[in-house]
CSV table of C-alpha atoms in Angstrom, one decimal:
chain,number,residue,atom,x,y,z
A,1,MET,CA,13.3,-12.4,18.4
A,2,ASP,CA,14.5,-13.9,15.2
A,3,TYR,CA,13.3,-13.3,11.8
A,4,LYS,CA,11.5,-16.7,11.4
A,5,ASN,CA,9.5,-16.0,14.6
A,6,LYS,CA,8.7,-12.5,13.1
A,7,LYS,CA,7.5,-14.2,10.0
A,8,LYS,CA,5.3,-16.7,11.9
A,9,THR,CA,3.9,-13.7,13.7
A,10,LEU,CA,3.1,-11.8,10.5
A,11,ASN,CA,1.5,-15.0,9.2
A,12,ASN,CA,-0.5,-15.6,12.3
A,13,LYS,CA,-1.5,-11.9,12.5
A,14,LEU,CA,-2.7,-11.9,8.9
A,15,ILE,CA,-4.6,-15.2,9.3
A,16,ILE,CA,-6.2,-14.2,12.7
A,17,SER,CA,-7.1,-10.8,11.2
A,18,LEU,CA,-8.7,-12.2,8.1
A,19,VAL,CA,-10.5,-15.0,9.9
A,20,SER,CA,-11.7,-12.5,12.6
A,21,VAL,CA,-13.1,-10.3,10.1
A,22,ILE,CA,-14.7,-13.0,8.1
A,23,LEU,CA,-16.0,-14.7,11.3
A,24,LEU,CA,-17.6,-11.3,12.3
A,25,VAL,CA,-19.3,-11.0,9.0
A,26,VAL,CA,-20.5,-14.6,9.0
A,27,VAL,CA,-21.8,-14.3,12.5
A,28,SER,CA,-23.3,-10.9,11.8
A,29,ILE,CA,-25.0,-12.2,8.6
A,30,GLY,CA,-26.1,-15.5,10.3
A,31,VAL,CA,-27.6,-13.6,13.3
A,32,THR,CA,-29.4,-11.2,10.9
A,33,ILE,CA,-30.7,-14.1,8.8
A,34,ASN,CA,-31.9,-15.8,11.8
A,35,ILE,CA,-33.8,-12.9,13.2
A,36,VAL,CA,-35.2,-11.9,9.9
A,37,LEU,CA,-36.3,-15.6,9.3
A,38,GLU,CA,-37.9,-15.9,12.7
A,39,ASN,CA,-39.8,-12.7,12.3
A,40,THR,CA,-40.9,-13.5,8.8
A,41,PHE,CA,-41.9,-17.0,10.0
A,42,ALA,CA,-43.7,-15.6,12.9
A,43,ASP,CA,-45.6,-13.3,10.6
A,44,TYR,CA,-46.5,-16.1,8.4
A,45,ILE,CA,-47.6,-18.4,11.2
A,46,THR,CA,-49.9,-15.6,12.6
A,47,LYS,CA,-51.4,-14.9,9.3
A,48,ASN,CA,-51.8,-18.7,8.5
A,49,ASN,CA,-53.4,-19.4,12.0
A,50,ARG,CA,-56.0,-16.7,11.2
A,51,LYS,CA,-56.7,-18.2,7.9
A,52,GLU,CA,-57.1,-21.6,9.5
A,53,ILE,CA,-59.5,-20.3,12.0
A,54,ASN,CA,-61.7,-18.7,9.2
A,55,SER,CA,-61.4,-22.0,7.4
A,56,LEU,CA,-62.4,-23.9,10.5
A,57,ILE,CA,-65.5,-21.7,11.0
A,58,THR,CA,-66.5,-22.2,7.3
A,59,SER,CA,-66.0,-25.9,7.6
A,60,LEU,CA,-68.2,-26.3,10.7
A,61,GLU,CA,-71.0,-24.2,9.1
A,62,GLU,CA,-71.0,-26.5,6.1
A,63,GLU,CA,-71.5,-29.5,8.4
A,64,TYR,CA,-75.0,-28.2,9.5
A,65,LYS,CA,-77.7,-29.3,7.0
A,66,ASN,CA,-81.4,-30.0,7.4
A,67,ASN,CA,-81.2,-28.7,10.9
A,68,GLN,CA,-78.7,-31.5,11.8
A,69,TRP,CA,-75.0,-31.5,12.6
A,70,ASN,CA,-72.8,-34.1,10.8
A,71,ILE,CA,-71.1,-35.4,14.0
A,72,TYR,CA,-68.6,-37.6,12.0
A,73,ASN,CA,-67.3,-34.9,9.9
A,74,ILE,CA,-67.1,-32.5,12.9
A,75,LYS,CA,-65.2,-35.0,14.9
A,76,GLU,CA,-62.5,-35.2,12.0
A,77,ILE,CA,-62.5,-31.4,11.9
A,78,GLY,CA,-61.9,-31.2,15.6
A,79,LYS,CA,-59.2,-34.0,15.5
A,80,VAL,CA,-57.4,-31.8,12.9
A,81,SER,CA,-57.7,-28.8,15.1
A,82,ILE,CA,-56.2,-30.5,18.0
A,83,ASP,CA,-53.1,-31.5,15.8
A,84,LYS,CA,-52.8,-27.8,14.9
A,85,GLY,CA,-53.0,-26.4,18.5
A,86,ARG,CA,-56.7,-25.5,18.9
A,87,ILE,CA,-59.2,-27.0,21.1
A,88,ILE,CA,-62.8,-26.6,19.9
A,89,GLU,CA,-66.3,-26.9,21.6
A,90,LEU,CA,-69.2,-26.6,19.2
A,91,TYR,CA,-72.7,-25.6,20.6
A,92,ASP,CA,-76.0,-25.4,18.8
A,93,ASN,CA,-78.4,-22.4,18.7
A,94,LYS,CA,-79.9,-23.7,22.0
A,95,GLU,CA,-76.4,-23.7,23.7
A,96,ASN,CA,-76.2,-27.4,23.8
A,97,LEU,CA,-72.8,-29.1,23.3
A,98,VAL,CA,-72.6,-30.7,20.0
A,99,TRP,CA,-69.1,-31.8,20.1
A,100,GLY,CA,-66.0,-31.1,22.5
A,101,ALA,CA,-62.4,-31.9,21.9
A,102,ARG,CA,-61.8,-32.4,25.6
A,103,GLU,CA,-64.7,-34.8,25.8
A,104,TYR,CA,-63.5,-36.6,22.8
A,105,ASP,CA,-59.8,-37.0,24.0
A,106,ASN,CA,-58.7,-34.9,26.9
A,107,LYS,CA,-55.2,-36.5,27.2
A,108,MET,CA,-54.5,-35.7,23.4
A,109,CYS,CA,-55.6,-32.1,24.1
A,110,HIS,CA,-53.2,-31.7,27.1
A,111,GLN,CA,-50.3,-33.3,25.2
A,112,THR,CA,-50.8,-30.9,22.4
A,113,MET,CA,-51.0,-27.9,24.5
A,114,ASP,CA,-48.0,-28.9,26.8
A,115,GLY,CA,-46.0,-29.5,23.5
A,116,ILE,CA,-46.8,-26.1,22.2
A,117,LYS,CA,-45.8,-24.6,25.7
A,118,ASN,CA,-42.5,-26.5,25.7
A,119,ASN,CA,-41.8,-25.4,22.1
A,120,MET,CA,-42.4,-21.8,22.9
A,121,LYS,CA,-40.3,-21.9,26.2
A,122,ASN,CA,-37.4,-23.6,24.2
A,123,MET,CA,-37.6,-21.0,21.5
A,124,ASN,CA,-37.9,-18.1,23.8
A,125,PRO,CA,-37.3,-18.7,27.6
A,126,LYS,CA,-39.1,-15.3,28.4
A,127,TRP,CA,-42.4,-16.5,26.7
A,128,ASP,CA,-45.3,-16.1,28.8
A,129,GLY,CA,-48.2,-16.8,26.6
A,130,GLU,CA,-51.6,-17.7,28.2
A,131,TYR,CA,-54.1,-20.1,27.0
A,132,SER,CA,-57.2,-18.3,25.8
A,133,VAL,CA,-60.7,-19.0,24.4
A,134,GLU,CA,-62.4,-17.0,21.6
A,135,LYS,CA,-66.1,-17.4,20.7
A,136,TYR,CA,-67.2,-17.4,17.0
A,137,ASN,CA,-70.9,-17.4,16.0
A,138,LEU,CA,-72.0,-19.8,13.2
A,139,THR,CA,-74.6,-19.1,10.5
A,140,ASN,CA,-76.2,-21.2,7.8
A,141,GLU,CA,-76.2,-20.4,4.1
A,142,TYR,CA,-79.2,-18.1,4.6
A,143,GLY,CA,-77.6,-16.1,7.4
A,144,ASP,CA,-79.6,-17.7,10.3
A,145,TYR,CA,-77.9,-18.3,13.6
A,146,ILE,CA,-77.1,-22.0,14.0
A,147,GLY,CA,-74.8,-22.0,17.1
A,148,TYR,CA,-71.2,-21.0,18.1
A,149,VAL,CA,-67.8,-22.6,18.5
A,150,ASN,CA,-65.3,-21.8,21.3
A,151,VAL,CA,-61.6,-22.1,19.9
A,152,GLY,CA,-59.1,-22.4,22.7
A,153,SER,CA,-55.3,-21.9,21.9
A,154,TYR,CA,-52.2,-19.9,23.0
A,155,GLY,CA,-53.1,-17.0,20.7
A,156,ALA,CA,-52.4,-16.3,17.1
A,157,PHE,CA,-48.8,-17.2,17.3
A,158,TYR,CA,-47.3,-20.4,18.5
A,159,TYR,CA,-45.0,-23.1,17.2
A,160,MET,CA,-46.0,-26.7,16.5
A,161,ASP,CA,-43.3,-29.5,16.5
A,162,GLU,CA,-43.1,-29.4,12.6
A,163,GLU,CA,-42.4,-25.7,12.7
A,164,VAL,CA,-39.8,-26.0,15.5
A,165,ASP,CA,-38.1,-28.8,13.4
A,166,PHE,CA,-38.1,-26.5,10.4
A,167,LEU,CA,-36.5,-23.7,12.3
A,168,ASN,CA,-33.9,-25.9,13.8
A,169,HIS,CA,-33.0,-27.4,10.4
A,170,ILE,CA,-32.6,-23.8,9.0
A,171,ASN,CA,-30.4,-22.9,12.0
A,172,LYS,CA,-28.4,-26.0,11.5
A,173,LEU,CA,-27.9,-25.2,7.8
A,174,ILE,CA,-26.8,-21.6,8.8
A,175,VAL,CA,-24.2,-23.1,11.2
A,176,ILE,CA,-22.9,-25.7,8.5
A,177,ILE,CA,-22.6,-22.8,6.0
A,178,ALA,CA,-20.8,-20.6,8.5
A,179,ILE,CA,-18.4,-23.5,9.4
A,180,ILE,CA,-17.7,-24.1,5.8
A,181,THR,CA,-17.2,-20.4,5.1
A,182,ILE,CA,-14.7,-20.2,8.0
A,183,VAL,CA,-12.8,-23.1,6.8
A,184,ILE,CA,-12.6,-21.7,3.3
A,185,THR,CA,-11.6,-18.3,4.8
A,186,ILE,CA,-8.8,-20.0,6.8
A,187,ILE,CA,-7.5,-21.6,3.6
A,188,ILE,CA,-7.7,-18.3,1.6
A,189,ALA,CA,-6.1,-16.4,4.7
A,190,ILE,CA,-3.1,-18.8,4.6
A,191,LEU,CA,-2.7,-18.3,1.0
A,192,ILE,CA,-3.0,-14.6,1.1
A,193,SER,CA,-0.6,-14.5,4.1
A,194,ASN,CA,2.0,-16.6,2.3
A,195,ASN,CA,1.5,-14.5,-0.8
A,196,ILE,CA,2.4,-11.4,1.3
A,197,SER,CA,5.0,-12.8,3.7
A,198,LYS,CA,6.9,-14.8,1.1
A,199,PRO,CA,8.2,-11.8,-0.8
A,200,ILE,CA,8.7,-9.9,2.4
A,201,GLU,CA,10.9,-12.7,3.6
A,202,LYS,CA,12.9,-12.6,0.5
A,203,VAL,CA,13.3,-8.8,0.9
A,204,SER,CA,14.3,-9.3,4.4
A,205,GLU,CA,16.9,-11.9,3.5
A,206,MET,CA,18.1,-9.6,0.7
A,207,THR,CA,18.4,-6.5,3.1
A,208,LYS,CA,20.3,-8.6,5.4
A,209,LEU,CA,22.6,-9.7,2.7
A,210,ILE,CA,23.0,-6.0,1.6
A,211,GLY,CA,23.8,-5.2,5.4
A,212,GLU,CA,26.5,-7.8,5.3
A,213,GLY,CA,28.0,-6.4,2.0
A,214,GLY,CA,26.5,-8.8,-0.5
A,215,TYR,CA,25.3,-6.8,-3.5
A,216,THR,CA,25.5,-9.4,-6.3
A,217,ASN,CA,22.1,-11.2,-5.8
A,218,LYS,CA,18.8,-9.8,-6.8
A,219,ILE,CA,15.3,-10.7,-5.8
A,220,GLU,CA,13.9,-13.0,-8.5
A,221,TYR,CA,10.2,-12.9,-7.5
A,222,ASN,CA,7.2,-11.6,-9.3
A,223,SER,CA,4.3,-10.8,-7.0
A,224,ASN,CA,0.7,-10.0,-8.1
A,225,ILE,CA,0.6,-7.5,-5.4
A,226,LYS,CA,1.5,-3.9,-6.8
A,227,GLU,CA,3.0,-2.6,-3.5
A,228,ILE,CA,5.1,-5.8,-3.0
A,229,ASP,CA,6.4,-5.6,-6.6
A,230,THR,CA,7.3,-2.0,-6.0
A,231,LEU,CA,9.1,-2.8,-2.8
A,232,ILE,CA,11.0,-5.6,-4.6
A,233,ASN,CA,12.0,-3.3,-7.5
A,234,SER,CA,13.2,-0.7,-5.0
A,235,ILE,CA,15.3,-3.2,-3.0
A,236,ASN,CA,16.8,-4.4,-6.4
A,237,ASP,CA,17.4,-0.8,-7.4
A,238,LEU,CA,19.0,-0.2,-4.0
A,239,GLU,CA,21.2,-3.2,-4.4
A,240,SER,CA,22.4,-2.0,-7.7
A,241,LYS,CA,23.2,1.4,-6.5
A,242,LEU,CA,25.0,0.1,-3.5
A,243,GLU,CA,26.9,-2.3,-5.7
A,244,GLU,CA,28.1,0.5,-7.8
A,245,GLN,CA,28.9,2.7,-4.7
A,246,GLU,CA,30.9,-0.3,-3.4
A,247,LYS,CA,32.7,-0.5,-6.7
A,248,LEU,CA,33.5,3.3,-6.6
A,249,ARG,CA,34.7,3.1,-2.9
A,250,LYS,CA,37.1,0.3,-3.8
A,251,ARG,CA,38.3,2.2,-6.9
A,252,LEU,CA,38.7,5.2,-4.8
A,253,THR,CA,41.4,3.6,-2.7
A,254,THR,CA,43.2,2.7,-5.9
A,255,ASP,CA,42.7,6.2,-7.5
A,256,VAL,CA,43.5,8.2,-4.5
A,257,SER,CA,46.6,6.2,-3.7
A,258,HIS,CA,47.6,6.6,-7.5
A,259,GLU,CA,46.9,10.3,-7.6
A,260,LEU,CA,48.8,11.0,-4.4
A,261,ARG,CA,51.7,8.6,-4.9
A,262,THR,CA,52.4,10.1,-8.3
A,263,PRO,CA,53.5,13.6,-7.2
A,264,LEU,CA,54.9,12.3,-3.9
A,265,THR,CA,57.1,9.8,-5.8
A,266,SER,CA,58.2,12.6,-8.3
A,267,ILE,CA,58.9,15.0,-5.3
A,268,GLN,CA,60.8,12.2,-3.4
A,269,THR,CA,62.9,11.3,-6.4
A,270,HIS,CA,63.8,14.9,-7.1
A,271,LEU,CA,64.7,15.6,-3.5
A,272,GLU,CA,66.9,12.5,-3.1
A,273,ALA,CA,68.8,13.2,-6.4
A,274,ILE,CA,69.5,16.8,-5.2
A,275,LEU,CA,70.5,15.7,-1.7
A,276,ASP,CA,72.7,13.0,-3.1
A,277,GLY,CA,74.4,15.6,-5.4
A,278,ILE,CA,73.2,14.0,-8.6
A,279,TRP,CA,71.2,17.0,-9.6
A,280,GLU,CA,71.9,20.7,-8.9
A,281,PRO,CA,68.9,22.5,-7.2
A,282,THR,CA,68.3,24.6,-10.3
A,283,ASN,CA,65.3,26.7,-10.7
A,284,ASP,CA,63.9,24.2,-13.2
A,285,ARG,CA,64.2,21.3,-10.8
A,286,LEU,CA,62.6,23.4,-8.0
A,287,SER,CA,59.9,24.5,-10.3
A,288,SER,CA,59.1,20.9,-11.2
A,289,ILE,CA,58.8,20.0,-7.5
A,290,ASN,CA,56.6,23.0,-6.9
A,291,GLU,CA,54.3,21.9,-9.7
A,292,GLU,CA,53.9,18.5,-8.1
A,293,VAL,CA,53.2,20.1,-4.7
A,294,ILE,CA,50.5,22.4,-6.4
A,295,ARG,CA,49.0,19.2,-7.9
A,296,LEU,CA,49.1,17.4,-4.6
A,297,THR,CA,47.5,20.5,-2.9
A,298,SER,CA,44.7,20.6,-5.5
A,299,LEU,CA,43.9,16.9,-5.0
A,300,VAL,CA,43.7,17.4,-1.1
A,301,ASN,CA,41.6,20.6,-1.5
A,302,GLN,CA,39.2,18.6,-3.7
A,303,LEU,CA,38.8,16.1,-0.9
A,304,LYS,CA,38.4,18.7,1.6
A,305,ASP,CA,35.8,20.4,-0.3
A,306,LEU,CA,33.9,17.1,-0.8
A,307,ALA,CA,34.2,16.4,3.0
A,308,LYS,CA,32.8,19.9,3.8
A,309,PHE,CA,29.7,19.4,1.6
A,310,ASP,CA,29.2,15.8,3.0
A,311,SER,CA,29.2,17.1,6.6
A,312,ASP,CA,26.6,19.7,5.9
A,313,GLU,CA,28.9,22.4,7.0
A,314,SER,CA,28.7,24.3,4.0
A,315,LYS,CA,26.4,27.3,4.0
A,316,LEU,CA,25.6,30.0,1.4
A,317,ASN,CA,27.0,33.4,1.8
A,318,LEU,CA,24.6,35.4,-0.4
A,319,THR,CA,25.7,38.6,-1.9
A,320,GLN,CA,24.5,40.6,-4.9
A,321,VAL,CA,26.3,39.0,-7.9
A,322,ASN,CA,26.5,40.2,-11.5
A,323,LEU,CA,26.4,36.7,-13.0
A,324,GLY,CA,27.3,37.6,-16.5
A,325,GLN,CA,30.4,39.4,-15.4
A,326,LEU,CA,31.4,36.6,-13.0
A,327,ILE,CA,31.2,34.0,-15.9
A,328,GLN,CA,33.0,36.3,-18.3
A,329,ASN,CA,36.0,36.6,-15.8
A,330,ILE,CA,36.1,32.8,-15.4
A,331,ILE,CA,36.3,32.5,-19.1
A,332,TYR,CA,39.3,35.0,-19.3
A,333,ASN,CA,41.1,33.1,-16.5
A,334,ASN,CA,40.7,29.7,-18.4
A,335,GLN,CA,41.3,30.9,-22.0
A,336,GLY,CA,45.0,29.9,-21.7
A,337,LYS,CA,44.1,26.2,-21.0
A,338,ALA,CA,41.7,26.3,-23.9
A,339,LEU,CA,44.3,28.0,-26.3
A,340,GLU,CA,46.8,25.1,-25.5
A,341,LYS,CA,44.3,22.8,-27.3
A,342,ASN,CA,43.1,25.4,-29.9
A,343,ILE,CA,39.6,25.4,-28.4
A,344,GLU,CA,37.4,28.3,-29.0
A,345,ILE,CA,35.3,29.5,-26.1
A,346,LYS,CA,32.1,31.3,-27.1
A,347,SER,CA,29.6,33.0,-24.8
A,348,SER,CA,26.2,34.7,-24.6
A,349,LEU,CA,25.9,36.2,-21.1
A,350,GLU,CA,23.0,38.3,-20.1
A,351,GLU,CA,23.6,41.0,-17.3
A,352,ILE,CA,22.0,39.3,-14.4
A,353,GLU,CA,22.1,40.7,-10.8
A,354,SER,CA,21.1,38.0,-8.4
A,355,ASN,CA,21.5,37.0,-4.8
A,356,LEU,CA,24.2,34.1,-5.0
A,357,ASP,CA,27.1,32.8,-3.3
A,358,LYS,CA,29.8,34.2,-5.4
A,359,GLU,CA,32.5,31.8,-4.3
A,360,LYS,CA,30.5,28.6,-4.8
A,361,ILE,CA,29.0,29.8,-8.1
A,362,SER,CA,32.5,30.5,-9.3
A,363,GLN,CA,33.6,27.0,-8.4
A,364,LEU,CA,30.6,25.5,-10.1
A,365,VAL,CA,31.4,27.3,-13.4
A,366,VAL,CA,35.1,26.6,-13.1
A,367,ASN,CA,34.4,22.9,-12.6
A,368,LEU,CA,32.1,22.7,-15.7
A,369,LEU,CA,34.3,24.8,-17.9
A,370,SER,CA,37.4,22.9,-16.9
A,371,ASN,CA,35.8,19.6,-17.6
A,372,ALA,CA,34.7,21.0,-21.0
A,373,ILE,CA,38.3,22.0,-21.8
A,374,ARG,CA,39.6,18.8,-20.5
A,375,TYR,CA,37.4,16.5,-22.6
A,376,THR,CA,37.1,18.6,-25.7
A,377,ASN,CA,39.5,17.6,-28.6
A,378,GLU,CA,41.9,20.1,-30.2
A,379,GLY,CA,40.2,22.6,-32.5
A,380,GLY,CA,36.8,22.1,-30.8
A,381,TYR,CA,34.6,24.7,-29.2
A,382,ILE,CA,32.9,25.5,-25.9
A,383,TYR,CA,29.8,27.7,-25.7
A,384,LEU,CA,28.6,29.2,-22.5
A,385,ARG,CA,25.2,31.0,-21.9
A,386,SER,CA,23.4,32.6,-19.1
A,387,TYR,CA,20.0,34.1,-19.0
A,388,LYS,CA,16.9,34.6,-16.8
A,389,LYS,CA,13.8,32.6,-17.6
A,390,ASP,CA,10.6,33.2,-15.5
A,391,ASP,CA,11.8,33.2,-11.8
A,392,ALA,CA,15.0,31.1,-12.5
A,393,ILE,CA,18.5,31.6,-13.8
A,394,LYS,CA,19.8,29.3,-16.5
A,395,ILE,CA,23.5,28.5,-17.1
A,396,HIS,CA,24.5,26.3,-20.1
A,397,VAL,CA,27.9,24.9,-20.7
A,398,GLU,CA,28.1,23.2,-24.1
A,399,ASP,CA,31.0,21.5,-25.8
A,400,ASN,CA,31.7,19.4,-28.9
A,401,GLY,CA,33.9,17.0,-27.1
A,402,VAL,CA,34.2,13.2,-26.7
A,403,GLY,CA,30.8,13.0,-25.0
A,404,ILE,CA,29.5,10.7,-22.3
A,405,PRO,CA,28.1,7.1,-22.8
A,406,ASP,CA,24.4,6.7,-22.0
A,407,GLU,CA,25.1,4.1,-19.4
A,408,SER,CA,27.3,6.6,-17.5
A,409,LEU,CA,25.1,9.5,-17.5
A,410,LYS,CA,23.2,8.5,-14.4
A,411,TYR,CA,26.4,8.0,-12.5
A,412,ILE,CA,28.3,11.1,-13.3
A,413,PHE,CA,27.4,13.2,-10.3
A,414,GLU,CA,28.3,10.2,-8.0
A,415,ARG,CA,31.3,10.6,-5.8
A,416,PHE,CA,34.7,9.3,-7.4
A,417,TYR,CA,32.9,8.3,-10.5
A,418,ARG,CA,34.9,8.6,-13.6
A,419,VAL,CA,33.6,7.7,-17.1
A,420,ASP,CA,36.8,6.4,-18.6
A,421,GLU,CA,39.4,5.1,-16.1
A,422,SER,CA,42.4,5.2,-18.4
A,423,ARG,CA,41.4,8.7,-19.7
A,424,SER,CA,40.9,10.1,-16.2
A,425,LYS,CA,44.3,9.0,-15.2
A,426,LYS,CA,45.8,11.0,-18.1
A,427,THR,CA,43.6,14.0,-17.5
A,428,GLY,CA,43.9,13.8,-13.6
A,429,GLY,CA,41.3,14.2,-10.9
A,430,ILE,CA,39.6,11.8,-8.7
A,431,GLY,CA,36.1,12.3,-9.9
A,432,VAL,CA,34.6,14.7,-7.3
A,433,GLY,CA,34.2,17.9,-9.4
A,434,LEU,CA,30.7,17.1,-10.6
A,435,THR,CA,29.8,16.0,-7.2
A,436,ILE,CA,30.7,19.2,-5.7
A,437,SER,CA,29.0,21.1,-8.6
A,438,LYS,CA,25.6,19.3,-7.9
A,439,SER,CA,26.0,20.0,-4.2
A,440,ILE,CA,26.5,23.7,-4.9
A,441,VAL,CA,23.5,23.7,-7.1
A,442,ASN,CA,21.4,21.9,-4.4
A,443,LEU,CA,22.5,24.5,-1.8
A,444,HIS,CA,21.0,27.2,-4.1
A,445,ARG,CA,17.8,25.0,-4.3
A,446,GLY,CA,18.4,24.4,-8.0
A,447,SER,CA,18.9,21.6,-10.3
A,448,ILE,CA,21.5,20.4,-12.8
A,449,GLU,CA,20.9,18.4,-16.0
A,450,VAL,CA,23.2,16.7,-18.5
A,451,THR,CA,22.6,15.7,-22.1
A,452,SER,CA,25.4,14.0,-24.1
A,453,LYS,CA,26.3,11.9,-27.2
A,454,VAL,CA,29.4,10.1,-27.7
A,455,GLY,CA,31.6,11.8,-30.3
A,456,GLU,CA,29.3,14.8,-30.5
A,457,GLY,CA,29.6,16.6,-27.2
A,458,THR,CA,27.9,17.4,-23.8
A,459,GLU,CA,25.8,20.0,-22.4
A,460,PHE,CA,25.2,20.9,-18.7
A,461,ILE,CA,22.2,22.9,-17.9
A,462,VAL,CA,22.1,24.6,-14.3
A,463,THR,CA,18.8,26.0,-13.1
A,464,ILE,CA,18.8,28.3,-10.0
A,465,PRO,CA,15.8,29.9,-8.7
A,466,VAL,CA,16.0,33.6,-7.9
A,467,ILE,CA,16.6,33.7,-4.2
A,468,ASP,CA,14.9,36.4,-2.1
A,469,LEU,CA,17.0,37.2,1.1
A,470,LYS,CA,13.7,37.2,3.0
A,471,ASP,CA,13.2,33.5,2.4
A,472,ILE,CA,16.5,32.5,3.7
């Protein structure tokens, strides 16, 4: 599947997910509102019907005056009752029919009751309400019995046409609101989807370019999503680091070929001159060739050491080591190089017994001290310190040499990185000493830091935790 199809799938999934969630919420809210509304409306109708029956009884009692019923007004009351779903029959105190709705308009009564029945069936197919008649006694203002009224209806709760229309109108309104909400949700979902997928598309394109070796372009996109911004910044940082690594790799080819070619050319020139009889194989000539062989061997050994650390084949061989004595011996071995530049090596070394890899720690200190001698001007100084602090061993190598530019500090532990190309060619090396040093420190579960100012000097600080052989 190509990327564009993946992008469409991502957009579709985001849209479908958002719309599904909102649709579920809208439907849930709509159903809830509908249920609550119907229940509340049903309670209202029930209470209202009871009030209307009480009002009906009061109205009928008021139409009895001077021992006579006002038939005209009773007929109007009866017609209103039919419209409200109640069939009344009024009897006097001698049980004579005064007025009856069915006698007045039986067809109208049937139509009204059938309408109510249809309404209730439409609203609730399981409705099985039955028509019932309730009897209410009537009294005059003095409390004397004046007759009674039979009220026929489908109980205290039923829907008239107006009420059904009201509920249908509300339901239609809920549906319209739901549709509008869904449409708005789809639009918002598309905007959110694009807002998320667009930067991801750019990141994907950039990673594809990086995979093809293109490290010059950065993602120029500002997202209002924190995680997306973090992702973009991480990809840009990765691009910068890979670009720098690519430059280092390209430079490595030139540097290694130069470092190897120089001693090989010198050896070849000397040997050809000796074989052609131009030079005599004197001790000086042979000594010069030997120096070039030693230099060549040193370069090869550096590459071999780096390869060993890269392949994870290097393991610690821990033994009880007197760190102070170890560093002091290394100082003695390097004083000759320091004296050639009139550099003073000072030290403050505590007697620390600890479980360390003696060979690797020696290589670490030699690398740091050699660098300090190499990049400290004549008449300068180097100061080495070692001490124990809390549960860690500290090693400081400080000099007042040429220093390291701020922009180079973050790269000095990278493979084949050299601060000053021209200066490095004069001093030798291919830029792997500090890389090896950092690997040694990492093997000991420690850390190495560097602080430096150009023209003032550099200080390396190594921190190695005290290692218990039981933890290995």
